[in-house]
mmCIF file of C-alpha atoms in Angstrom:
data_model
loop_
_atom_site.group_PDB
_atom_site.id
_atom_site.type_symbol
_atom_site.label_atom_id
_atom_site.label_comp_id
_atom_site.label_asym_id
_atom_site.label_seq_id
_atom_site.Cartn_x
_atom_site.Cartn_y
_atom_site.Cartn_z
ATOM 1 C CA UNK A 1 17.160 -19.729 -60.290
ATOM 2 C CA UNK A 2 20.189 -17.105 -59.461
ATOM 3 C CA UNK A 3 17.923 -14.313 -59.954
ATOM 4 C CA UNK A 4 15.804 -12.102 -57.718
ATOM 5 C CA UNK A 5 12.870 -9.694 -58.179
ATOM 6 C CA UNK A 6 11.933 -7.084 -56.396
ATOM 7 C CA UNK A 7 8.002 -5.197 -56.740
ATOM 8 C CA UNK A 8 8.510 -1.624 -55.770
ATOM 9 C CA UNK A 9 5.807 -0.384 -57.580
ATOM 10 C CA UNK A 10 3.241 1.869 -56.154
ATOM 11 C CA UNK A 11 5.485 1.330 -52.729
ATOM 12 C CA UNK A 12 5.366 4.961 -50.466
ATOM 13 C CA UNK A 13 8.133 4.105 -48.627
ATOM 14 C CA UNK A 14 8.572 3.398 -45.063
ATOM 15 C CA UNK A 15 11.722 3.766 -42.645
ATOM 16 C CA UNK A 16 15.444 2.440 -43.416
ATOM 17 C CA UNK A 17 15.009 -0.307 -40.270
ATOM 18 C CA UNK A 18 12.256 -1.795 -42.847
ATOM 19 C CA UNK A 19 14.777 -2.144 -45.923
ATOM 20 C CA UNK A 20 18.407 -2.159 -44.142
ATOM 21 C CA UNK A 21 17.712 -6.296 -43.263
ATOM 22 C CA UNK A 22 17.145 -7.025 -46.914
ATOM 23 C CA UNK A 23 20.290 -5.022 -48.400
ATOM 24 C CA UNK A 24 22.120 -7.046 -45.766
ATOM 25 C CA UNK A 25 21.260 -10.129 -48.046
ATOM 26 C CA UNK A 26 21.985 -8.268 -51.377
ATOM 27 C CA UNK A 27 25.142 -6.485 -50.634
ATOM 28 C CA UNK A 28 28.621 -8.325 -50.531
ATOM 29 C CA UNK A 29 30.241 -5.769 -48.565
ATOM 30 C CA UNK A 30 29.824 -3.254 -45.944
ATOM 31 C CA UNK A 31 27.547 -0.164 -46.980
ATOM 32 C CA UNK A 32 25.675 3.196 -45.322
ATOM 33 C CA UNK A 33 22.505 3.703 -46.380
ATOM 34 C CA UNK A 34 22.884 8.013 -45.609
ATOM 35 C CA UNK A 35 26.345 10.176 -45.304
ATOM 36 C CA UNK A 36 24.063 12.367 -43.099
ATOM 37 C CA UNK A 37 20.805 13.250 -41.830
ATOM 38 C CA UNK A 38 20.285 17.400 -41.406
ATOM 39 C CA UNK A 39 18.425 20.535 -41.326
ATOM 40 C CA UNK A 40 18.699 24.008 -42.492
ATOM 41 C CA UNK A 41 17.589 25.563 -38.920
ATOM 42 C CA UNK A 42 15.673 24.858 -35.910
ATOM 43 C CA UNK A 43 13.144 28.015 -35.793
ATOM 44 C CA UNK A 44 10.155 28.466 -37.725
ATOM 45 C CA UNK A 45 10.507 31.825 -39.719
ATOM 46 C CA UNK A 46 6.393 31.871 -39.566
ATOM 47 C CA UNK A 47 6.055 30.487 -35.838
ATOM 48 C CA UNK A 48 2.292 31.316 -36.227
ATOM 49 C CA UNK A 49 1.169 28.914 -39.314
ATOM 50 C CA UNK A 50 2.303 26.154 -37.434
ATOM 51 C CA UNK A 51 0.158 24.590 -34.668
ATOM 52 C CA UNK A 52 2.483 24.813 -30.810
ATOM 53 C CA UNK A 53 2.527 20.976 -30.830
ATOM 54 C CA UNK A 54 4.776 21.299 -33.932
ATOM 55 C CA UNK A 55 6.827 23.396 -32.128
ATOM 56 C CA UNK A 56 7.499 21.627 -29.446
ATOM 57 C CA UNK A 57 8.653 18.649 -31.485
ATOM 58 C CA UNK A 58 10.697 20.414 -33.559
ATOM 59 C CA UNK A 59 12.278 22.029 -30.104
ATOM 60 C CA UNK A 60 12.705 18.429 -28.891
ATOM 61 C CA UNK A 61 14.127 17.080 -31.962
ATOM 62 C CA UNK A 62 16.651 19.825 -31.478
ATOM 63 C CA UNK A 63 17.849 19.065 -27.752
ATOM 64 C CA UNK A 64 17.856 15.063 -28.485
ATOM 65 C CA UNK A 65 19.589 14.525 -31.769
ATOM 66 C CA UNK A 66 21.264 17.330 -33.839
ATOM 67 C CA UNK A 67 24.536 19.061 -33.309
ATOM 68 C CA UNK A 68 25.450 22.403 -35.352
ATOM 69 C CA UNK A 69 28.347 21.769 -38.176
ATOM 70 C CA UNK A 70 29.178 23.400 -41.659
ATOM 71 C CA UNK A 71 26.171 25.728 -41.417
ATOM 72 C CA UNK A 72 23.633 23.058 -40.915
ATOM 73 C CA UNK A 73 22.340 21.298 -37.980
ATOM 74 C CA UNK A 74 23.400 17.204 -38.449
ATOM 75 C CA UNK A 75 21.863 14.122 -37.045
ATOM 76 C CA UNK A 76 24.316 12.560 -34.250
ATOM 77 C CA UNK A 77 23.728 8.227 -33.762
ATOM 78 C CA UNK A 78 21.838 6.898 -36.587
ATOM 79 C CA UNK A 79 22.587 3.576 -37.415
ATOM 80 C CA UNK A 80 22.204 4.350 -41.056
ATOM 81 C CA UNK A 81 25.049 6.489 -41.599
ATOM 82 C CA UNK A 82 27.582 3.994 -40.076
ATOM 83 C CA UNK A 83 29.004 0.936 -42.135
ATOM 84 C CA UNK A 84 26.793 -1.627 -42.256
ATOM 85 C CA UNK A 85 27.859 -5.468 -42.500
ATOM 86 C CA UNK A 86 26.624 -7.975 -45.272
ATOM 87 C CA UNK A 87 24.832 -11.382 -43.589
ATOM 88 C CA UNK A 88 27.598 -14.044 -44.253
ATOM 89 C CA UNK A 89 26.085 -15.604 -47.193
ATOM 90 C CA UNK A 90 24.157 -12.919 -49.463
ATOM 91 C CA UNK A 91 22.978 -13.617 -52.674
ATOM 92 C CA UNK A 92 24.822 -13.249 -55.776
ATOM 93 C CA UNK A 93 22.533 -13.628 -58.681
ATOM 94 C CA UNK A 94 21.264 -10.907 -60.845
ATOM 95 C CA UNK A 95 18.573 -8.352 -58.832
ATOM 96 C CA UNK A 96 15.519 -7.058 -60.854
ATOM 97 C CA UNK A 97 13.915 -3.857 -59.028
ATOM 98 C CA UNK A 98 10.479 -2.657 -60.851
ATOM 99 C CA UNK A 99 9.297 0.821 -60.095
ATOM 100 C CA UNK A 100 6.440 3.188 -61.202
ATOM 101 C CA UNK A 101 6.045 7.040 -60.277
ATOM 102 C CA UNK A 102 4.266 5.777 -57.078
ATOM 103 C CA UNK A 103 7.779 4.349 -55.532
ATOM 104 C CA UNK A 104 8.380 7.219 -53.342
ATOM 105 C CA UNK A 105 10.539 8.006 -50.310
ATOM 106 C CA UNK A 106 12.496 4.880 -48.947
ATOM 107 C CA UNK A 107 12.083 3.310 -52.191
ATOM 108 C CA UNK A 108 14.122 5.967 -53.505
ATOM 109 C CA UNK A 109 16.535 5.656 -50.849
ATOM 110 C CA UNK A 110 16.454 1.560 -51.090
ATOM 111 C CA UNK A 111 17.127 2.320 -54.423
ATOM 112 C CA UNK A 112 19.876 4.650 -54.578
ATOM 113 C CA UNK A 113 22.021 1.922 -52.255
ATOM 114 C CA UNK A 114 21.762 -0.293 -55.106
ATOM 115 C CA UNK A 115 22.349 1.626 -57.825
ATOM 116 C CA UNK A 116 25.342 3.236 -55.784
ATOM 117 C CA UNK A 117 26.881 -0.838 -55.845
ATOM 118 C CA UNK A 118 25.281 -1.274 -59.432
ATOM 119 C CA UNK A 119 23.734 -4.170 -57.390
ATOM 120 C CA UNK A 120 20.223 -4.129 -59.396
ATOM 121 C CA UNK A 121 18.831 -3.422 -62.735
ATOM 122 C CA UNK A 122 15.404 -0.910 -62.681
ATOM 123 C CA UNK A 123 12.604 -1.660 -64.558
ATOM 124 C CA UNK A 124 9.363 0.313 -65.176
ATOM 125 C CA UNK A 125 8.601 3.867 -64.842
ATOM 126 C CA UNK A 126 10.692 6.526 -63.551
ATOM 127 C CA UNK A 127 10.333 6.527 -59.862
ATOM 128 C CA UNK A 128 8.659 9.485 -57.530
ATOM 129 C CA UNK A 129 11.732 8.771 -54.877
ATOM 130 C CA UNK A 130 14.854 10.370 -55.743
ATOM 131 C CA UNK A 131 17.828 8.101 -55.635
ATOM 132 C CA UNK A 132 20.047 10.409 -54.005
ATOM 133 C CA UNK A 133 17.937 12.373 -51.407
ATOM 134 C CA UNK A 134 15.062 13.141 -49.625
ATOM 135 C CA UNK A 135 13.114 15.390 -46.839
ATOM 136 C CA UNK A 136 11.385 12.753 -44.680
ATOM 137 C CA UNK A 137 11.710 11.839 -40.484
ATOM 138 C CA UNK A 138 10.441 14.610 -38.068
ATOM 139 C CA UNK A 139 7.458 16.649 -40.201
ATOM 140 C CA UNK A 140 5.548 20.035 -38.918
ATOM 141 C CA UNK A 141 2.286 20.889 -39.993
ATOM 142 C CA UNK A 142 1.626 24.133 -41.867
ATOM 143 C CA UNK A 143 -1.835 25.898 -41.830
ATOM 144 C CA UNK A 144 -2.138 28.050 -44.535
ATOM 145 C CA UNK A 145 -4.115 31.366 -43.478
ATOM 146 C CA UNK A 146 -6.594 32.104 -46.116
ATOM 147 C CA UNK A 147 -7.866 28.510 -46.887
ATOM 148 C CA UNK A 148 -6.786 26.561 -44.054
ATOM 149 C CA UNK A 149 -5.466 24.047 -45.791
ATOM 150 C CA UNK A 150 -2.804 21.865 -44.205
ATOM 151 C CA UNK A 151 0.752 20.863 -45.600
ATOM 152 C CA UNK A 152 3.004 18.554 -43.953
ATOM 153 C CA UNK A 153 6.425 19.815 -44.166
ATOM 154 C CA UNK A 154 9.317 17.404 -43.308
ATOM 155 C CA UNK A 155 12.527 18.602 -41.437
ATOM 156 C CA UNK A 156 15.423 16.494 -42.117
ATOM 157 C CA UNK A 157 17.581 16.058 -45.469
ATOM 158 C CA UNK A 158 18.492 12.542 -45.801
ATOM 159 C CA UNK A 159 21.770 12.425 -48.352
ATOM 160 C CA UNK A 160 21.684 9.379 -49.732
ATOM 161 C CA UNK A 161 24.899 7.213 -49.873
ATOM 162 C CA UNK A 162 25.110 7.261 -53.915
ATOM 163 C CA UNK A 163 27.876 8.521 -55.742
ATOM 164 C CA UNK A 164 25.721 8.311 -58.843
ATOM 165 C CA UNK A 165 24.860 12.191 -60.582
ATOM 166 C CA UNK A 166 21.676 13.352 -59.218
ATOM 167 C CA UNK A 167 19.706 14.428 -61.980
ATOM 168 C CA UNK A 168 17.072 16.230 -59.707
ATOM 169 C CA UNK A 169 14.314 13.378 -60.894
ATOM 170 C CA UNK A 170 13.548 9.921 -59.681
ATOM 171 C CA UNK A 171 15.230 6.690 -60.389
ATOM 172 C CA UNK A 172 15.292 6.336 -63.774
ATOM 173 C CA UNK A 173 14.552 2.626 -65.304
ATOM 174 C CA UNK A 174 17.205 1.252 -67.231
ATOM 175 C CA UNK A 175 14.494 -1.227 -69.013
ATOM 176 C CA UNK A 176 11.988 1.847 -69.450
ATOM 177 C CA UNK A 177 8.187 -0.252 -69.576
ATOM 178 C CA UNK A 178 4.908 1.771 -70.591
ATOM 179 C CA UNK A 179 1.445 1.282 -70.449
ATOM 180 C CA UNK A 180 -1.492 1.887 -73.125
ATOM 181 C CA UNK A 181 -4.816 2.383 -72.880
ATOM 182 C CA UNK A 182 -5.603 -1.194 -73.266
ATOM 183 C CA UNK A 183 -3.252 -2.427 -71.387
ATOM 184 C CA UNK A 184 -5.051 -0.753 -68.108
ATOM 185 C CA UNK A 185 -8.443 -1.553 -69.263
ATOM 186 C CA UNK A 186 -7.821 -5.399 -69.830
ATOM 187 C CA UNK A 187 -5.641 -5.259 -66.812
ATOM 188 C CA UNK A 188 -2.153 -6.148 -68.241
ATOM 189 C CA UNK A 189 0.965 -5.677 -66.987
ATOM 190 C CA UNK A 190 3.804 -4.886 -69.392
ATOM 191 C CA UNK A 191 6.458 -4.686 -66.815
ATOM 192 C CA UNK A 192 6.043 -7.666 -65.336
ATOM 193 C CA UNK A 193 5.783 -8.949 -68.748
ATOM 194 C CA UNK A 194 9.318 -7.159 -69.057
ATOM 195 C CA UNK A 195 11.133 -8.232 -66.549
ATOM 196 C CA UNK A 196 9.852 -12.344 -67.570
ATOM 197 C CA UNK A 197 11.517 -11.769 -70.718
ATOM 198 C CA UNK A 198 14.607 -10.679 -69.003
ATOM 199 C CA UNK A 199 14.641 -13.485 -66.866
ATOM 200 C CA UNK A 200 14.308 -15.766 -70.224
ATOM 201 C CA UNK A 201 10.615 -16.701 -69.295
ATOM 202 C CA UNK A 202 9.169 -15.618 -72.166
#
């Protein structure tokens, strides 16, 4: 069968060296997976909400890997922002991605290559993971002063490489799939059901 299916669903993402391999085998031709990897500034404006160890790595995130340009402070030697080569024979039939609102972070960027080569079809839910960009790699933790409560904030923008409009929301399905009531209480599941009829095997 020429045709492929992907389960992102309820998938929180990971790093690009974890999808990069497989959109070697989907992609015909060269691609970058980011046009650039940055951050607004390299001081915290509230030093003391953030535990020192979070200041050092943010301090040695700054000497190793980002150089000031346009305002912003860019990521210098990532793989993922240089052209990329296909594997010599990559697949050619149709690509089936399913996502919920649990396919976050690297799924969204995973996603956005795709949809940037119209590679893949989407079917599901609308995805938590934008297709375009993210705040992910190097993270600082912030202790909020009255209850204590920690929030991880990430440092670095990741622009996507997808010339597709970013909507501000996630990756929108183009075979939109919902579930009823019933359909989680007798443990059904309409998108895969979906995406079986799209494949013709149904």
């Amino acid at each position: 069968m020429d045709k492929l299916v992907i389960d992102l669903r309820d998938n929180g993402g990971g790093s690009e060296t974890e999808f990069i391999p497989l959109l070697r085998h989907l992609l015909p031709q060269p691609f970058t997976v980011y046009r650039e990897l940055s951050t607004a500034a390299l001081e915290l404006t509230t030093p003391e909400l953030y535990p020192k160890d979070n200041l050092k790595k943010l301090n040695k995130m700054a000497r190793k890997s980002l150089t000031s340009r346009d305002g912003r402070f860019h990521e210098v030697g990532n793989p993922a922002t240089a052209p990329i080569a296909p594997v010599d024979t990559p697949f050619e039939g149709e690509v089936f991605i399913l996502i919920n609102e649990k396919s976050a972070s690297a799924s969204g960027d995973f996603s956005g290559v795709l949809q940037h080569f119209n590679r893949a079809k989407f079917v599901g839910a609308e995805s938590g993971g934008n297709a375009n960009t993210n705040t992910a790699g190097t993270t600082v933790r912030l202790v909020l002063p009255h209850s204590k409560l920690e929030v991880v904030v990430p440092l670095l923008r990741y622009t996507i490489a997808n010339d597709k409009d970013n909507k501000g929301r996630g990756v929108l399905p183009d075979y939109p799939v919902s579930y009823s009531a019933a359909d989680i209480i007798e443990g059904n599941d309409p998108v895969m059901l979906a995406v079986r009829k799209l494949l013709g095997l149904e």
